[in-house]
Structures are given as structure tokens and as C-alpha cells.
XYZ file of C-alpha atoms in Angstrom:
400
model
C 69.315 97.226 84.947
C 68.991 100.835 84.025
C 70.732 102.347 80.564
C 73.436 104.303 81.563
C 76.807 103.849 80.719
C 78.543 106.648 82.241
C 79.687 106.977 85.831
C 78.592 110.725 85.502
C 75.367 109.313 84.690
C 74.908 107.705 88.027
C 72.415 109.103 90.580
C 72.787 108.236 94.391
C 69.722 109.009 96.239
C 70.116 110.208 99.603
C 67.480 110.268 102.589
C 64.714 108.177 103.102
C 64.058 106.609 99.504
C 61.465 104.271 99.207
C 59.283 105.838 101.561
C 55.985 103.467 100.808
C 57.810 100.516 100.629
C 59.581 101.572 104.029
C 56.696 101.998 105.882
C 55.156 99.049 104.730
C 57.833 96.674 105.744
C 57.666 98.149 109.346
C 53.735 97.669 110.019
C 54.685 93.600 108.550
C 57.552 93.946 111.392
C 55.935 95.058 113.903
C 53.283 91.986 114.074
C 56.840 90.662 115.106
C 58.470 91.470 117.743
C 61.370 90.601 120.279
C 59.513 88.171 121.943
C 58.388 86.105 118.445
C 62.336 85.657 118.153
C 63.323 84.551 121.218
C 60.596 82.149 121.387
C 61.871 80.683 117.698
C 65.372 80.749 119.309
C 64.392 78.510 122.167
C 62.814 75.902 119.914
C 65.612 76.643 117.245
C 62.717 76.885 114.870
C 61.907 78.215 111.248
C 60.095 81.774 111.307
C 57.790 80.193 108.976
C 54.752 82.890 109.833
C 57.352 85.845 109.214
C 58.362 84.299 105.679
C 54.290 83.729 104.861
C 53.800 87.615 105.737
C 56.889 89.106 103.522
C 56.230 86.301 100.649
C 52.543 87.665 100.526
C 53.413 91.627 100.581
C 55.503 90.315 97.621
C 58.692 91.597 99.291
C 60.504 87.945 98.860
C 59.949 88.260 94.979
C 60.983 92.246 94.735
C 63.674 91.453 92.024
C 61.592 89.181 90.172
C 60.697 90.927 86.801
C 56.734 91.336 86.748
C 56.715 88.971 83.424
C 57.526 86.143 85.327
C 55.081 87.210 88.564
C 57.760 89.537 90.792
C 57.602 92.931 91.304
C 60.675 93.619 89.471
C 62.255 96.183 91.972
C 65.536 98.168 91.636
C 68.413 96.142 93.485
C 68.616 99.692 95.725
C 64.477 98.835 96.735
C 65.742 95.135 97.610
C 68.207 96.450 99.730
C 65.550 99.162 101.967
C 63.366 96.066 102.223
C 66.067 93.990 104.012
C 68.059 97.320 106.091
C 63.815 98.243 107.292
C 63.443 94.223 108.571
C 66.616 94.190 110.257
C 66.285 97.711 111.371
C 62.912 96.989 113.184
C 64.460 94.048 115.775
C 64.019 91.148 113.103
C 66.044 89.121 110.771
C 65.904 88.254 107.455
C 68.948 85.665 107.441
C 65.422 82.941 107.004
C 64.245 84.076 103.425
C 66.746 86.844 102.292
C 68.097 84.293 100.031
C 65.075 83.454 98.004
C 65.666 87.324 96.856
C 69.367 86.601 95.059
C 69.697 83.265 94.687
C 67.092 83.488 91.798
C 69.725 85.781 90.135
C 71.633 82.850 88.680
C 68.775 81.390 86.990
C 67.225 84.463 86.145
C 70.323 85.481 84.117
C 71.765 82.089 83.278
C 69.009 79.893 83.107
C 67.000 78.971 79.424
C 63.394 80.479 78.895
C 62.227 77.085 79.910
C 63.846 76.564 83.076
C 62.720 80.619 84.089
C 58.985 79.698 82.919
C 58.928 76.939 84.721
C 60.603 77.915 88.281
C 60.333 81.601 88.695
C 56.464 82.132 88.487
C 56.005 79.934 91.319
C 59.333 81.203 93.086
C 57.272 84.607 92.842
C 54.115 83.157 94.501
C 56.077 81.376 97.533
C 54.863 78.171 95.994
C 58.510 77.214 94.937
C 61.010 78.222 98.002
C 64.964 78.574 96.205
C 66.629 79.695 99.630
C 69.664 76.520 99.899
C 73.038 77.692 97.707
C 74.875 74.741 97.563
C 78.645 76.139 97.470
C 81.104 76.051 100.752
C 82.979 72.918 101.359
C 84.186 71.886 104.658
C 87.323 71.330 103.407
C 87.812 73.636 100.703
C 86.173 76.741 102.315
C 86.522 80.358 100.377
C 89.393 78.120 97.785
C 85.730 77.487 95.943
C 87.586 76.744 92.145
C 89.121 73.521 95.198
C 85.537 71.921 95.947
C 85.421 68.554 95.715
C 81.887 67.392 94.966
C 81.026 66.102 91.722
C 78.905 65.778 88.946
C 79.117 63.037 86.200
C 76.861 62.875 83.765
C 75.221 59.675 82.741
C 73.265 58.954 79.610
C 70.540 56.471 79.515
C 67.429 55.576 78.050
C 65.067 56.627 80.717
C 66.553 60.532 80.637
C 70.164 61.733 80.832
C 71.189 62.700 84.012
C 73.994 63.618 86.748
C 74.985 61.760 89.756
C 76.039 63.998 92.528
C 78.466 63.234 95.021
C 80.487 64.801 98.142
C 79.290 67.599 100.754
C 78.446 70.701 101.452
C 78.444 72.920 104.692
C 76.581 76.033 106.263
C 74.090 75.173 103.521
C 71.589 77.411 105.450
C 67.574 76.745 105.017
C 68.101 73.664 102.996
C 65.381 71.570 105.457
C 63.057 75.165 104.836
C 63.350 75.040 100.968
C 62.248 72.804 98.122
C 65.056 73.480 95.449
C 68.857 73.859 95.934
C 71.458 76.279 93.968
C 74.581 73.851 93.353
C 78.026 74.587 92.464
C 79.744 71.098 91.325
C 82.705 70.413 89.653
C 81.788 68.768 85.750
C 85.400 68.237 84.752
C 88.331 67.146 86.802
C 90.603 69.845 88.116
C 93.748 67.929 87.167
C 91.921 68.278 83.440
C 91.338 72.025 82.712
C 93.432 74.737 81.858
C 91.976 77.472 84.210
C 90.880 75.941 87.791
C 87.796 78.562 87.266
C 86.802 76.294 84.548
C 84.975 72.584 84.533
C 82.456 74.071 87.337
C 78.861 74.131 86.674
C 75.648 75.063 88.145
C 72.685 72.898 88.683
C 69.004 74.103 90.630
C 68.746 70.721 92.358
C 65.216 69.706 93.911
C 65.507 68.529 97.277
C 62.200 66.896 97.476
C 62.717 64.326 94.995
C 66.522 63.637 96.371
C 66.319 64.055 99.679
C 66.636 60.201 100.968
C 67.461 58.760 97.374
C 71.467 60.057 97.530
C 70.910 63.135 99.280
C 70.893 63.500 103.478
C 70.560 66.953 105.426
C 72.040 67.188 109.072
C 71.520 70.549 111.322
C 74.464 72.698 112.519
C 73.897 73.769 116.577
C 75.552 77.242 115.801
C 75.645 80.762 117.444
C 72.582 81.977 115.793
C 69.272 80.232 114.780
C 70.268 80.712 110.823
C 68.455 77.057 110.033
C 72.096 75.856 108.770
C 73.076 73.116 107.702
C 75.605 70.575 106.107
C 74.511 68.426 103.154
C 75.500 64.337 101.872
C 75.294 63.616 98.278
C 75.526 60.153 97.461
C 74.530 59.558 93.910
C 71.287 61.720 94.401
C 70.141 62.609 90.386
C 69.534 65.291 88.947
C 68.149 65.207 85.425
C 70.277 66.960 82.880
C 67.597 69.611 81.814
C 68.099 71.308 85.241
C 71.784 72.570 84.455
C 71.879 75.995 84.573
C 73.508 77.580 80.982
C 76.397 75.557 79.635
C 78.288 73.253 81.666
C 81.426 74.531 83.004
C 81.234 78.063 83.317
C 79.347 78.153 86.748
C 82.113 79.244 88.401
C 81.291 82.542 86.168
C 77.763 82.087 86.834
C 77.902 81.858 90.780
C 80.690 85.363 90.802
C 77.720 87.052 88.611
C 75.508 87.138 91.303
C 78.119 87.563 94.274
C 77.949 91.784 94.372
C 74.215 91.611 94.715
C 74.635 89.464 97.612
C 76.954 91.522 98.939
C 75.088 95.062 98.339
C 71.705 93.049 99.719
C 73.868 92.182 102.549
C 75.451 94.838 103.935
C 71.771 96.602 103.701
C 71.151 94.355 106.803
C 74.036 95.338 108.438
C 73.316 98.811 107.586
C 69.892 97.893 109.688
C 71.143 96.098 112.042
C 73.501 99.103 113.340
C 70.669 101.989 113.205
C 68.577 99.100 115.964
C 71.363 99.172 117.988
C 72.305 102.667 117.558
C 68.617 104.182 118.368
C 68.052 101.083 121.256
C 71.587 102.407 123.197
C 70.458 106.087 122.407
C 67.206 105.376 124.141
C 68.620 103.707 126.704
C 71.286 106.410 127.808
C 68.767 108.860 127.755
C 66.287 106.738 130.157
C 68.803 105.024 132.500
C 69.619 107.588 135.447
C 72.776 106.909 137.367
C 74.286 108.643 139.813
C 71.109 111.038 139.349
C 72.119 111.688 135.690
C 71.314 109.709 132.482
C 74.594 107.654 131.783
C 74.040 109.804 127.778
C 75.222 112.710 129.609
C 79.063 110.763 130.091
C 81.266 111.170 127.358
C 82.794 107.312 127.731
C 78.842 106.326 126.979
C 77.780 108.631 124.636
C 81.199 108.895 122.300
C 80.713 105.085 121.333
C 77.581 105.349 119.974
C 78.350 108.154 118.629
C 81.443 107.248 116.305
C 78.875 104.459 115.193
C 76.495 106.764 114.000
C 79.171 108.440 111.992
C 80.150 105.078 110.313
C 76.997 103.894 109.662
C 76.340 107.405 107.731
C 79.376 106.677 105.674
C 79.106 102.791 104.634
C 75.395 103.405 103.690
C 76.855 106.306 101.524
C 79.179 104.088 99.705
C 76.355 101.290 99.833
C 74.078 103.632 98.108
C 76.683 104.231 95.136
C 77.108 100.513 94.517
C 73.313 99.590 94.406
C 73.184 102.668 91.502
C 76.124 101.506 89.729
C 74.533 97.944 89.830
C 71.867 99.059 88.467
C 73.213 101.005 85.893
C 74.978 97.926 84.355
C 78.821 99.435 85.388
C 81.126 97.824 87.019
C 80.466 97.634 90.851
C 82.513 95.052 92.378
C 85.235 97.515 94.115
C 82.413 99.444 95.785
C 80.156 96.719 96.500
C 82.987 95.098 98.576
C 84.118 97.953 100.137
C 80.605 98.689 101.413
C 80.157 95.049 102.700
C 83.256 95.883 104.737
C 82.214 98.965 106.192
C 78.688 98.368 106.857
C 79.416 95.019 108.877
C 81.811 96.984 110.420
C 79.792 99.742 111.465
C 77.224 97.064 112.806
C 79.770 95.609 114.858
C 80.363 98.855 116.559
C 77.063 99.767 116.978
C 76.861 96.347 118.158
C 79.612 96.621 120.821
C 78.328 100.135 121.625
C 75.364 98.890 122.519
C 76.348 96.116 124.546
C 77.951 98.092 126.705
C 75.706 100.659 127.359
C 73.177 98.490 128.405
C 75.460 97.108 130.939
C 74.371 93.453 132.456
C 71.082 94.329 130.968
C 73.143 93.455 127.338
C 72.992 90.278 128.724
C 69.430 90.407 129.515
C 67.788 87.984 126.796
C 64.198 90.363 127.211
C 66.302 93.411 125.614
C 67.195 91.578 122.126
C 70.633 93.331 122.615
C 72.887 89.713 122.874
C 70.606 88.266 120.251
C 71.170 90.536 117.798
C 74.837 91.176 118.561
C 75.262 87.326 118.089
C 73.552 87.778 114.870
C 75.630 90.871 113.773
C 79.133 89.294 114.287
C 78.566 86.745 111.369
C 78.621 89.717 108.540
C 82.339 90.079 109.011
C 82.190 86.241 108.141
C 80.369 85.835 106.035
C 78.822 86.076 102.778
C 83.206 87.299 102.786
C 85.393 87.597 105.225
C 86.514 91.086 105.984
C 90.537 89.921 105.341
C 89.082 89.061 101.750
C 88.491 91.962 101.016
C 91.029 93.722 102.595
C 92.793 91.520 99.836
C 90.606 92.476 96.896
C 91.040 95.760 98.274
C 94.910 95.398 97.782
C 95.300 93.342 94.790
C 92.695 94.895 92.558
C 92.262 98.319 94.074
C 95.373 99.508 94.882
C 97.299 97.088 92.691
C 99.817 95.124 95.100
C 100.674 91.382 94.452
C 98.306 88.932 95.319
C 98.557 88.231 98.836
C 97.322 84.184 98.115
């Protein structure tokens, strides 16, 4: 993070920043197109060559500091890298979480555990893109999660036993280590329900099938997802992340990252669909006149454009304050909120522009709508925020 400590201090670049890196991310892109995604669609497979060609531009390990083998990028350059993918047609939903996820250990984690895991994290050797958090019963209520971790001391190394679930762990059959957020001390037994959580970087290759089982999710969009079985699987004590009990802390540290990183996809995602309806009302004649030249057609897209302009604004300020070590949280949800809102639109504008042709699986259009609709989900619900927005914002009593 930069060294400034004053909002006046804060610079928001405007226009095309990152113009190398940009351009760069398109030509990778563009060895990718429509067709490469609907073909991993119909197989529901892993776009394992698309993760080999951004892991070996060094895009995957952009906020890696160079000591430990990244590139150590601004958060902002993280963010152009993700809005250029997902404004050229693709998606990084596959490997966008080996970015962040590191974030935990990179901040949290001892000088042992970073020397050991984030030089090969860097390289691709190591993937760290399964976050071990949601519950299916427990949901967003995360300080509620019910799996476990009990620690057990014994002569051939201490230890933890893990036990309960996880769900919409996404990637965890596509990556060798696991971020998990278990609960280390009874609920009934701490004063503060944020406390008695900790964090552990779990290895699934030496658990899966001794305590630990993976099962697929069929869902919407081909996100790899999946829901997780701990039975006992072990993970040796040396692999919990800072002190136990405070990874409640830990996992909140990293969550405005996520959420500026995020929203940069939406951000992309909304200037595809904006500039693929724009094309298409220009080139689709109708009653011999492009159906751009109606006002029903061309105000849609239009309104989109405007939004887009203003969430990436507000996007833009976040990224600098994160970097600049001030608080960011208000702006970095508000952004998440209007850029997945903005995609939406575009989305919907889109859609129905293209007419039946939306529905045309050669145009890319229903895929990436399908794709677009889960940013008011998740990482946040947009009626989270709205309650952030109210309780911590504007001030009004919690609303739950």
C-alpha cells in the first residue's frame, strides 16, 4: 500500500490506465474466444488452457510482492486485468481467486508459511483458488458456521481435526490448497460471536479421501462449484494462519479487495454487452432502418452506458483509497453495488436488443447474462449492502 494518509492525498486516475498491461491481456483473450466457452460449457469443464496462459503472463500473481516471485501490482492494476478479461467475452470466475485469496496469508500468515506457499503460488505450481467459508445452513450469518476445528496434541505432530461442510466452495476439484474459516472455540463459549474463529490454508491433496469429500454443484453457470465434507480430515497445526481465533478478523481484511476486484468484472462485463448491443443496433436493419435509430432500443443501452461511467468512477476511488492504506470499506461496497448493477442493465439491454438472437447460444449474449446475474449475489448480496449502506453510512439502526 502506498504512504498517504490524507484523503486529499488520494489520486483517482481517469481514462485508460494501464495501457500495456491492457493491451496485453486482450491479445491473451483473444486466443479465446466465444466458441472456447461454449465448448467448456457443454462439457462443464475447467478452462485449464486459459488459466496456463494468464498464470504464465504472470497476471494470476499481479498482487504478489516481487520478493516472494509476483509482480507486486497496485490493487487498481489487479482490477484492469480482470474488467480487460471479462470485457473481451471471457471470464475470470476460474482463477480470479488465486489473485485475493493469497491476501490472508500474505498479511496474516508467519514468514514461514509465506516462504513456503507464495513463491510457488506465484509460479502456478501451488493453485490457492477454494475459500472455504459459506455454510449451507448458516449462509451470510458467517460468525453462525458450524464446522469445527479441535485441536489434538500428539506425539507424531499436533494437529486439527476438521469437521462439518461447506457450500459454493468454487474450484476446490481445480486447486491444491483450501482457505478455511472454522470455528476453534464454541460459540456458546466466547464473549463476541466474531471471536473463537480461525483460519487454516488446508491442502486438499493430502485430505481429500482421508476426512475430506468434494461433490459438484449443476448450477446456472459453469463456475466449477462445489460443496465440501469434512470428516476428521487433519490439518497439521503449523498451517493456522496468525493466532487462533481472530480469523473472523482475518477473512473481513481481505473482503474490500474482493469486492473492488469484483466489481472490476462487472465493470467488464457491462462495456461487452454495451459495445456487442451497440454493434448490433447499428448492423440489424428493420423495417429498412437500423433498430439504433428507435429510441425504445437505443435509450436502454444508453442509460447503461451512463451507469457504467459512474460505478467505475466510484470503483476507481476505492482501489486508490485501498491503496493508500485509508479506510475504503463504504466505497468499496457501494461500487460493488453499482457496478453489478450497471452489468445487469447492460445485461438486460442487451438481451433485448438482440431479440431471439439473445437466445442464440453462437452470440455469447445468454451466456454471459447468466454469468452477470450472480454479482448481485454474490461475493454480497446487493440488500447487504443496501444495509451497510444504512447502518454504517447513513447511521439508521441495524436492520438484522
Amino acid at each position: 500500500m502506498g504512504a498517504a494518509t490524507r484523503l486529499e492525498d488520494v489520486r483517482v486516475p481517469l481514462g485508460e490506465d494501464f495501457p500495456e498491461i491492457r493491451e496485453s491481456v486482450r491479445r491473451i483473450c483473444a486466443n479465446f474466444p466465444g466458441a472456447y466457452w461454449r465448448d467448456l460449457e457443454a462439457r462443464e469443464a475447467y478452462p485449464a488452457e486459459f488459466v496456463k496462459a494468464l498464470t504464465e503472463a504472470g497476471y494470476l500473481a499481479a498482487l504478489i510482492p516481487e520478493e516472494y516471485g509476483g509482480t507486486g501490482l497496485p490493487l487498481r492494476a489487479a482490477g484492469v486485468i480482470l474488467e480487460e478479461i471479462h470485457a473481451s467475452g471471457c471470464n475470470a470466475g476460474a482463477c480470479h481467486a488465486q489473485m485475493y485469496i493469497m491476501g490472508t496469508l500474505l498479511r496474516h500468515g508467519s514468514p514461514a508459511q509465506k516462504s513456503q506457499y507464495l513463491p510457488k503460488i506465484a509460479s502456478g505450481e501451488l493453485r490457492l483458488q477454494a475459500f472455504g467459508v459459506t455454510e449451507p445452513t448458516t449462509g451470510t450469518d458467517t460468525t453462525k458456521l458450524k464446522t469445527r476445528a479441535v485441536r489434538v496434541n500428539s506425539k507424531d505432530g499436533d494437529h486439527y481435526l476438521i469437521h462439518g461442510q461447506k457450500v459454493w466452495t468454487s474450484r476446490a476439484f481445480h486447486s491444491d490448497l483450501m482457505l478455511l474459516l472454522a470455528r476453534t472455540t464454541p460459540l456458546e463459549q466466547v464473549k463476541k460471536k466474531t471471536e473463537g474463529l480461525s483460519v487454516f490454508l488446508l491442502d486438499i491433496r493430502a485430505c481429500l479421501g482421508k476426512g475430506l469429500e468434494i461433490k459438484p454443484i449443476k448450477a446456472m453457470v459453469n463456475h466449477n462449484t462445489t460443496e465440501v465434507f469434512f470428516d476428521g480430515a487433519r490439518v497439521p497445526a503449523e498451517n493456522l494462519i496468525g493466532e487462533e481465533g481472530n480469523g473472523f478478523k482475518y477473512i473481513l481484511d481481505g473482503m474490500n479487495a474482493e469486492r473492488i476486484l469484483v466489481s472490476s468484472e462487472g465493470i467488464g462485463d457491462a462495456r461487452w454487452f454495451t459495445r456487442k448491443a451497440v454493434a448490433y443496433a447499428k448492423e440489424r436493419i428493420v423495417f429498412d432502418r437500423p433498430i439504433g435509430q428507435n429510441q425504445g432500443i437505443q435509450f436502454p443501452i444508453a442509460h447503461a452506458h451512463a451507469e457504467i461511467e459512474a460505478a467505475d468512477i466510484l470503483l476507481r476511488k476505492a482501489a486508490a483509497m485501498f491503496q493508500a492504506g485509508l479506510p475504503c470499506g463504504d466505497d468499496a461496497n457501494m461500487a460493488k453495488m453499482l457496478a453489478s448493477e450497471a452489468a445487469w442493465h447492460a445485461a438486460e439491454a442487451c438481451m433485448q436488443t438482440h431479440g431471439g438472437f439473445g437466445y442464440a447460444r453462437e452470440y455469447d449474449v445468454e451466456r454471459k447474462w447468466r454469468e452477470t446475474r450472480l454479482l448481485q449475489i454474490a461475493p454480497v448480496s446487493t440488500n447487504l449492502i443496501l444495509a451497510y449502506i444504512g447502518e454504517h453510512i447513513l447511521g439508521m439502526p441495524r436492520s438484522y
